[in-house]
PDB file of C-alpha atoms and ligand atoms in Angstrom:
ATOM      1  CA  MET A   1     127.528  90.093 126.568  1.00 46.00           C
ATOM      2  CA  LYS A   2     125.181  93.086 127.078  1.00 48.00           C
ATOM      3  CA  ARG A   3     127.499  95.185 125.147  1.00 52.00           C
ATOM      4  CA  VAL A   4     127.473  92.794 122.154  1.00 49.00           C
ATOM      5  CA  LEU A   5     123.662  92.810 122.097  1.00 46.00           C
ATOM      6  CA  ALA A   6     123.528  96.586 122.223  1.00 46.00           C
ATOM      7  CA  ALA A   7     125.886  96.759 119.275  1.00 46.00           C
ATOM      8  CA  ALA A   8     123.650  94.352 117.342  1.00 45.00           C
ATOM      9  CA  VAL A   9     120.596  96.447 118.056  1.00 45.00           C
ATOM     10  CA  LEU A  10     122.414  99.542 116.900  1.00 43.00           C
ATOM     11  CA  ALA A  11     123.481  97.827 113.677  1.00 43.00           C
ATOM     12  CA  LEU A  12     119.838  96.784 112.997  1.00 43.00           C
ATOM     13  CA  ALA A  13     118.651 100.343 113.630  1.00 42.00           C
ATOM     14  CA  ALA A  14     121.226 101.685 111.249  1.00 41.00           C
ATOM     15  CA  CYS A  15     119.960  99.323 108.559  1.00 42.00           C
ATOM     16  CA  SER A  16     116.287 100.200 108.752  1.00 41.00           C
ATOM     17  CA  PRO A  17     116.271 103.590 106.864  1.00 42.00           C
ATOM     18  CA  ALA A  18     117.659 101.848 103.805  1.00 41.00           C
ATOM     19  CA  ALA A  19     114.892  99.302 103.918  1.00 41.00           C
ATOM     20  CA  GLN A  20     112.354 102.129 103.824  1.00 43.00           C
ATOM     21  CA  LYS A  21     113.736 103.516 100.564  1.00 44.00           C
ATOM     22  CA  ALA A  22     111.203 104.365  97.869  1.00 47.00           C
ATOM     23  CA  PRO A  23     110.569 101.665  95.309  1.00 47.00           C
ATOM     24  CA  GLU A  24     112.974 101.741  92.359  1.00 47.00           C
ATOM     25  CA  ALA A  25     111.947 103.843  89.398  1.00 44.00           C
ATOM     26  CA  PRO A  26     112.029 101.149  86.688  1.00 49.00           C
ATOM     27  CA  LEU A  27     109.027  99.416  88.318  1.00 51.00           C
ATOM     28  CA  ALA A  28     106.833 102.554  88.302  1.00 50.00           C
ATOM     29  CA  PRO A  29     103.951 102.416  85.879  1.00 50.00           C
ATOM     30  CA  GLU A  30     105.014 105.777  84.420  1.00 54.00           C
ATOM     31  CA  ALA A  31     108.365 104.359  83.448  1.00 57.00           C
ATOM     32  CA  ALA A  32     108.792 103.125  79.921  1.00 72.00           C
ATOM     33  CA  ALA A  33     107.098  99.708  80.158  1.00 79.00           C
ATOM     34  CA  PRO A  34     106.855  97.100  77.380  1.00 90.00           C
ATOM     35  CA  ALA A  35     103.540  97.130  75.472  1.00 94.00           C
ATOM     36  CA  ALA A  36     100.716  95.610  77.433  1.00 96.00           C
ATOM     37  CA  VAL A  37      99.426  92.273  76.143  1.00 97.00           C
ATOM     38  CA  ALA A  38      96.200  92.539  78.175  1.00 97.00           C
ATOM     39  CA  THR A  39      94.450  95.127  80.359  1.00 97.00           C
ATOM     40  CA  LEU A  40      91.763  94.810  82.996  1.00 97.00           C
ATOM     41  CA  GLY A  41      90.520  98.211  84.256  1.00 96.00           C
ATOM     42  CA  ALA A  42      93.620  99.983  85.610  1.00 96.00           C
ATOM     43  CA  LEU A  43      95.735  96.802  85.450  1.00 97.00           C
ATOM     44  CA  ALA A  44      98.046  96.292  82.521  1.00 97.00           C
ATOM     45  CA  ILE A  45      99.925  93.026  81.866  1.00 98.00           C
ATOM     46  CA  ASP A  46     103.100  92.780  79.844  1.00 98.00           C
ATOM     47  CA  SER A  47     106.175  90.567  79.342  1.00 97.00           C
ATOM     48  CA  ALA A  48     103.992  87.486  79.669  1.00 98.00           C
ATOM     49  CA  ILE A  49     106.150  84.395  78.823  1.00 97.00           C
ATOM     50  CA  VAL A  50     106.165  80.680  79.604  1.00 96.00           C
ATOM     51  CA  ARG A  51     109.243  78.636  80.129  1.00 95.00           C
ATOM     52  CA  PRO A  52     108.168  75.171  78.970  1.00 93.00           C
ATOM     53  CA  PRO A  53     109.075  71.996  80.829  1.00 92.00           C
ATOM     54  CA  VAL A  54     112.494  70.522  80.094  1.00 88.00           C
ATOM     55  CA  GLU A  55     112.521  67.239  78.195  1.00 86.00           C
ATOM     56  CA  GLY A  56     110.824  64.469  80.200  1.00 89.00           C
ATOM     57  CA  GLN A  57     109.205  66.950  82.696  1.00 92.00           C
ATOM     58  CA  THR A  58     105.664  68.342  82.696  1.00 94.00           C
ATOM     59  CA  THR A  59     106.139  71.400  84.997  1.00 96.00           C
ATOM     60  CA  GLY A  60     106.796  74.794  83.468  1.00 95.00           C
ATOM     61  CA  ALA A  61     106.818  78.349  84.768  1.00 96.00           C
ATOM     62  CA  GLY A  62     105.145  81.597  83.768  1.00 98.00           C
ATOM     63  CA  PHE A  63     106.492  85.059  84.151  1.00 98.00           C
ATOM     64  CA  LEU A  64     104.907  88.484  83.677  1.00 98.00           C
ATOM     65  CA  ALA A  65     104.658  92.046  84.866  1.00 98.00           C
ATOM     66  CA  VAL A  66     101.471  93.543  86.310  1.00 98.00           C
ATOM     67  CA  ARG A  67     101.269  97.324  86.361  1.00 97.00           C
ATOM     68  CA  ASN A  68      98.564  98.963  88.346  1.00 97.00           C
ATOM     69  CA  GLY A  69      97.336 102.460  87.599  1.00 96.00           C
ATOM     70  CA  GLY A  70      94.493 102.233  90.159  1.00 96.00           C
ATOM     71  CA  GLU A  71      93.497 100.822  93.494  1.00 97.00           C
ATOM     72  CA  ALA A  72      95.348  98.001  95.272  1.00 98.00           C
ATOM     73  CA  ASP A  73      94.269  94.552  94.189  1.00 98.00           C
ATOM     74  CA  ARG A  74      95.467  91.008  94.580  1.00 98.00           C
ATOM     75  CA  LEU A  75      96.198  88.205  92.122  1.00 98.00           C
ATOM     76  CA  VAL A  76      94.456  85.195  93.676  1.00 98.00           C
ATOM     77  CA  ALA A  77      94.528  82.479  91.009  1.00 98.00           C
ATOM     78  CA  ALA A  78      95.592  81.554  87.516  1.00 98.00           C
ATOM     79  CA  PHE A  79      94.379  78.800  85.153  1.00 97.00           C
ATOM     80  CA  SER A  80      94.901  77.677  81.550  1.00 97.00           C
ATOM     81  CA  PRO A  81      93.506  74.980  79.292  1.00 95.00           C
ATOM     82  CA  ALA A  82      97.138  74.119  78.468  1.00 95.00           C
ATOM     83  CA  THR A  83      97.882  73.097  82.113  1.00 96.00           C
ATOM     84  CA  SER A  84      96.300  70.784  84.614  1.00 97.00           C
ATOM     85  CA  SER A  85      96.785  73.417  87.378  1.00 98.00           C
ATOM     86  CA  ILE A  86      98.666  76.613  88.108  1.00 98.00           C
ATOM     87  CA  GLU A  87      99.951  77.745  91.546  1.00 98.00           C
ATOM     88  CA  LEU A  88     101.335  81.150  92.568  1.00 98.00           C
ATOM     89  CA  HIS A  89     104.889  80.605  93.805  1.00 98.00           C
ATOM     90  CA  THR A  90     107.633  82.707  95.206  1.00 97.00           C
ATOM     91  CA  HIS A  91     111.292  81.986  96.151  1.00 94.00           C
ATOM     92  CA  ARG A  92     112.518  82.481  99.691  1.00 92.00           C
ATOM     93  CA  HIS A  93     115.978  82.114 101.256  1.00 89.00           C
ATOM     94  CA  VAL A  94     115.711  79.393 103.846  1.00 88.00           C
ATOM     95  CA  ASP A  95     118.929  78.397 105.627  1.00 89.00           C
ATOM     96  CA  GLY A  96     121.004  79.788 102.812  1.00 88.00           C
ATOM     97  CA  MET A  97     119.038  77.903 100.162  1.00 90.00           C
ATOM     98  CA  MET A  98     116.632  79.304  97.589  1.00 90.00           C
ATOM     99  CA  ARG A  99     113.276  77.520  97.987  1.00 93.00           C
ATOM    100  CA  MET A 100     110.056  77.710  96.138  1.00 94.00           C
ATOM    101  CA  GLU A 101     106.975  78.371  98.211  1.00 95.00           C
ATOM    102  CA  LYS A 102     103.344  78.474  97.271  1.00 97.00           C
ATOM    103  CA  VAL A 103     101.473  81.679  98.131  1.00 97.00           C
ATOM    104  CA  ASP A 104      97.734  82.144  98.343  1.00 98.00           C
ATOM    105  CA  ALA A 105      97.744  85.594  96.705  1.00 98.00           C
ATOM    106  CA  VAL A 106     100.075  88.273  95.400  1.00 98.00           C
ATOM    107  CA  ASP A 107      99.445  91.901  96.399  1.00 98.00           C
ATOM    108  CA  ILE A 108      99.385  94.351  93.508  1.00 98.00           C
ATOM    109  CA  PRO A 109      99.890  97.745  95.207  1.00 98.00           C
ATOM    110  CA  ALA A 110      97.927 100.805  94.177  1.00 97.00           C
ATOM    111  CA  GLY A 111      99.938 102.717  91.566  1.00 95.00           C
ATOM    112  CA  GLY A 112     102.652 100.028  91.640  1.00 95.00           C
ATOM    113  CA  ALA A 113     103.946  97.158  89.667  1.00 96.00           C
ATOM    114  CA  VAL A 114     104.756  93.539  90.434  1.00 98.00           C
ATOM    115  CA  VAL A 115     107.188  91.609  88.293  1.00 97.00           C
ATOM    116  CA  PHE A 116     107.148  87.786  88.156  1.00 98.00           C
ATOM    117  CA  GLU A 117     110.641  86.718  87.107  1.00 96.00           C
ATOM    118  CA  PRO A 118     113.137  83.796  87.480  1.00 94.00           C
ATOM    119  CA  GLY A 119     114.358  83.563  91.053  1.00 93.00           C
ATOM    120  CA  GLY A 120     111.231  85.392  92.384  1.00 96.00           C
ATOM    121  CA  LEU A 121     107.528  85.223  91.930  1.00 98.00           C
ATOM    122  CA  HIS A 122     106.319  82.841  89.155  1.00 98.00           C
ATOM    123  CA  LEU A 123     103.304  80.904  88.008  1.00 98.00           C
ATOM    124  CA  MET A 124     104.038  77.233  88.619  1.00 98.00           C
ATOM    125  CA  MET A 125     102.369  75.395  85.747  1.00 97.00           C
ATOM    126  CA  PHE A 126     101.692  71.701  86.334  1.00 97.00           C
ATOM    127  CA  GLY A 127     100.884  69.300  83.539  1.00 97.00           C
ATOM    128  CA  LEU A 128     101.880  71.889  80.999  1.00 95.00           C
ATOM    129  CA  ALA A 129     101.626  70.781  77.350  1.00 87.00           C
ATOM    130  CA  PRO A 130     101.992  73.894  75.189  1.00 73.00           C
ATOM    131  CA  THR A 131     100.399  73.264  71.831  1.00 75.00           C
ATOM    132  CA  GLY A 132     101.634  76.405  70.023  1.00 87.00           C
ATOM    133  CA  ASP A 133     103.743  79.542  70.368  1.00 93.00           C
ATOM    134  CA  VAL A 134     101.221  81.170  72.652  1.00 96.00           C
ATOM    135  CA  ILE A 135      98.957  79.795  75.398  1.00 95.00           C
ATOM    136  CA  PRO A 136      96.065  81.611  77.065  1.00 96.00           C
ATOM    137  CA  VAL A 137      96.326  82.002  80.844  1.00 98.00           C
ATOM    138  CA  THR A 138      93.445  83.466  82.774  1.00 98.00           C
ATOM    139  CA  LEU A 139      94.512  85.599  85.792  1.00 98.00           C
ATOM    140  CA  LYS A 140      91.938  86.105  88.582  1.00 98.00           C
ATOM    141  CA  PHE A 141      92.143  89.312  90.570  1.00 98.00           C
ATOM    142  CA  GLU A 142      90.242  89.722  93.811  1.00 98.00           C
ATOM    143  CA  LYS A 143      88.618  93.056  92.833  1.00 97.00           C
ATOM    144  CA  GLY A 144      89.230  93.319  89.083  1.00 97.00           C
ATOM    145  CA  GLY A 145      87.990  89.881  88.161  1.00 98.00           C
ATOM    146  CA  ASP A 146      89.356  87.695  85.349  1.00 98.00           C
ATOM    147  CA  VAL A 147      91.488  88.522  82.406  1.00 98.00           C
ATOM    148  CA  THR A 148      92.863  86.116  79.793  1.00 98.00           C
ATOM    149  CA  VAL A 149      96.432  86.898  78.844  1.00 98.00           C
ATOM    150  CA  PRO A 150      98.376  85.504  75.819  1.00 97.00           C
ATOM    151  CA  PHE A 151     101.640  83.967  77.215  1.00 97.00           C
ATOM    152  CA  LYS A 152     104.395  83.575  74.637  1.00 96.00           C
ATOM    153  CA  VAL A 153     106.013  80.113  74.919  1.00 95.00           C
ATOM    154  CA  MET A 154     109.840  80.264  75.011  1.00 92.00           C
ATOM    155  CA  ALA A 155     111.990  77.751  73.075  1.00 86.00           C
ATOM    156  CA  ARG A 156     112.466  74.579  75.006  1.00 73.00           C
ATOM    157  CA  SER A 157     115.830  74.484  76.728  1.00 60.00           C
ATOM    158  CA  ALA A 158     117.981  71.361  76.410  1.00 52.00           C
ATOM    159  CA  GLY A 159     118.037  68.836  79.227  1.00 45.00           C
TER     160      GLY A 159
HETATM  161 CU1   CU B 201     107.456  77.106  91.593  1.00 57.75          CU
END
């Protein structure tokens, strides 16, 4: 039994250097990023899109990328006149299942980038009733303050 435990510890130790690998290049702000749709100080936001609710539903999801050329900040809230409320959500593996989970804030590291995308971080938009091709969403950053970002509304998917 002791021997099995020791082997497990060694396996864990062998894994850790990989986990400390540098962040991947495509997320770096210097990499070719899509044009920003809004900026706030050193923060640039791009790829802002909304997936509208499916027929009969009222909850949609927002995705975006935040690139930070300055000091670390945190996204702490989001709101829009086109929704009743917006929560910051992430996905986590729990017992082999992907589950959505509300988070209080999203860290935006200094000189880094955070991408909200399907299967990961997203803006959960409740009571979403998009009235046009673009809806304004105000993002609230702990240090930077508020910035209103035009989110492009994707075509509604069937069912
Ligand atoms: Cu969600």
